[in-house]
Amino acid sequence: MRADASAGAIPLSPLPDRHPSDGVVRWYAVHVPAGREASFAEKCRKALDPALLEGCIAPRCERYVKRGGIWRIETVPLFAEYVFVATRDAEALAKALGRLSFAAPIVGRRGRAYAPLAAGVQSWLESTLDASRVLRASEGRIDQGVLTVERGP
């Protein structure tokens, strides 16, 4: 499934009238093949100029699964088929991505403008993902019908 800004799958900022050149690092969603999020992020970090690409992450999240009667925690992509790239120049990054040997379109392009992640979403991800770029599952307890979250979002 491929989502775009109108589908609301990834919260994007409103499109600017033109490409912003204020030097602020913004995150952009890039569509990648399912199951290849982590390998794509690694390839981008190796192949692209660090002056252009300030970061490329494939965020993951923990989820509890029960197999054979045993509960386990596994990590899965937080946004399947997407990675996030951080750059000050989306237009130059889009050109660099286009020169790669694998398809990697920035999501939310309209004309010459690219829609970054909404500032609140970017901030929330930066504050909740750990150093391994994993959103850890919440842990808590229930005492007399009151839920207390002890760890996690």
Tab-separated table of C-alpha atoms in Angstrom, residues 62-144:
chain	number	residue	atom	x	y	z
A	62	GLU	CA	7.818	-2.864	20.172
A	63	ARG	CA	4.742	-5.031	20.270
A	64	TYR	CA	3.742	-7.957	22.415
A	65	VAL	CA	2.940	-11.237	20.654
A	66	LYS	CA	1.903	-14.552	22.134
A	67	ARG	CA	3.318	-17.661	20.487
A	68	GLY	CA	3.064	-21.126	21.929
A	69	GLY	CA	1.514	-19.701	25.079
A	70	ILE	CA	4.505	-17.430	25.741
A	71	TRP	CA	4.402	-13.627	25.516
A	72	ARG	CA	7.344	-12.037	23.721
A	73	ILE	CA	8.311	-8.568	22.623
A	74	GLU	CA	9.250	-8.106	18.985
A	75	THR	CA	10.130	-4.982	17.066
A	76	VAL	CA	8.406	-4.109	13.814
A	77	PRO	CA	8.484	-1.042	11.544
A	78	LEU	CA	6.622	1.856	13.121
A	79	PHE	CA	5.567	3.030	9.649
A	80	ALA	CA	5.688	0.112	7.208
A	81	GLU	CA	7.109	1.104	3.803
A	82	TYR	CA	8.530	4.422	5.044
A	83	VAL	CA	11.790	5.831	6.304
A	84	PHE	CA	12.445	9.398	7.386
A	85	VAL	CA	15.248	11.538	6.043
A	86	ALA	CA	16.529	14.683	7.720
A	87	THR	CA	17.831	17.468	5.529
A	88	ARG	CA	18.049	21.227	5.165
A	89	ASP	CA	17.495	20.995	1.389
A	90	ALA	CA	14.670	18.686	0.275
A	91	GLU	CA	15.023	19.548	-3.400
A	92	ALA	CA	18.723	18.633	-3.532
A	93	LEU	CA	18.048	15.478	-1.504
A	94	ALA	CA	15.257	14.436	-3.894
A	95	LYS	CA	17.691	14.784	-6.808
A	96	ALA	CA	20.306	12.713	-4.972
A	97	LEU	CA	17.708	10.031	-4.139
A	98	GLY	CA	16.722	9.955	-7.827
A	99	ARG	CA	20.305	9.064	-8.790
A	100	LEU	CA	20.365	5.976	-6.564
A	101	SER	CA	20.032	2.521	-8.114
A	102	PHE	CA	16.853	1.895	-6.099
A	103	ALA	CA	13.596	3.869	-6.151
A	104	ALA	CA	13.134	6.265	-3.228
A	105	PRO	CA	10.565	9.013	-3.792
A	106	ILE	CA	9.941	11.670	-1.137
A	107	VAL	CA	6.262	11.527	-0.139
A	108	GLY	CA	4.054	14.581	-0.488
A	109	ARG	CA	5.548	16.271	-3.522
A	110	ARG	CA	3.333	18.775	-5.250
A	111	GLY	CA	4.999	20.573	-8.113
A	112	ARG	CA	8.380	21.760	-6.865
A	113	ALA	CA	7.558	21.660	-3.158
A	114	TYR	CA	8.014	18.840	-0.664
A	115	ALA	CA	5.910	18.540	2.467
A	116	PRO	CA	7.960	17.800	5.590
A	117	LEU	CA	6.568	15.916	8.559
A	118	ALA	CA	4.389	18.123	10.701
A	119	ALA	CA	6.573	19.840	13.324
A	120	GLY	CA	4.624	18.284	16.206
A	121	VAL	CA	5.052	14.785	14.781
A	122	GLN	CA	8.772	15.300	14.221
A	123	SER	CA	9.167	16.607	17.768
A	124	TRP	CA	7.159	13.718	19.240
A	125	LEU	CA	9.219	11.129	17.349
A	126	GLU	CA	12.479	12.773	18.425
A	127	SER	CA	11.374	12.721	22.056
A	128	THR	CA	9.922	9.175	22.173
A	129	LEU	CA	12.299	7.107	20.041
A	130	ASP	CA	15.283	5.764	21.946
A	131	ALA	CA	18.900	5.818	20.729
A	132	SER	CA	18.191	2.694	18.634
A	133	ARG	CA	15.237	4.512	17.013
A	134	VAL	CA	12.721	2.188	18.685
A	135	LEU	CA	9.446	3.268	20.284
A	136	ARG	CA	9.389	1.093	23.377
A	137	ALA	CA	6.120	-0.476	24.510
A	138	SER	CA	4.469	1.103	27.514
A	139	GLU	CA	4.636	-0.795	30.769
A	140	GLY	CA	2.357	-0.232	33.695
A	141	ARG	CA	0.227	-1.699	36.403
A	142	ILE	CA	-3.397	-1.625	37.440
A	143	ASP	CA	-4.135	-1.020	41.127
A	144	GLN	CA	-7.772	-0.995	42.215
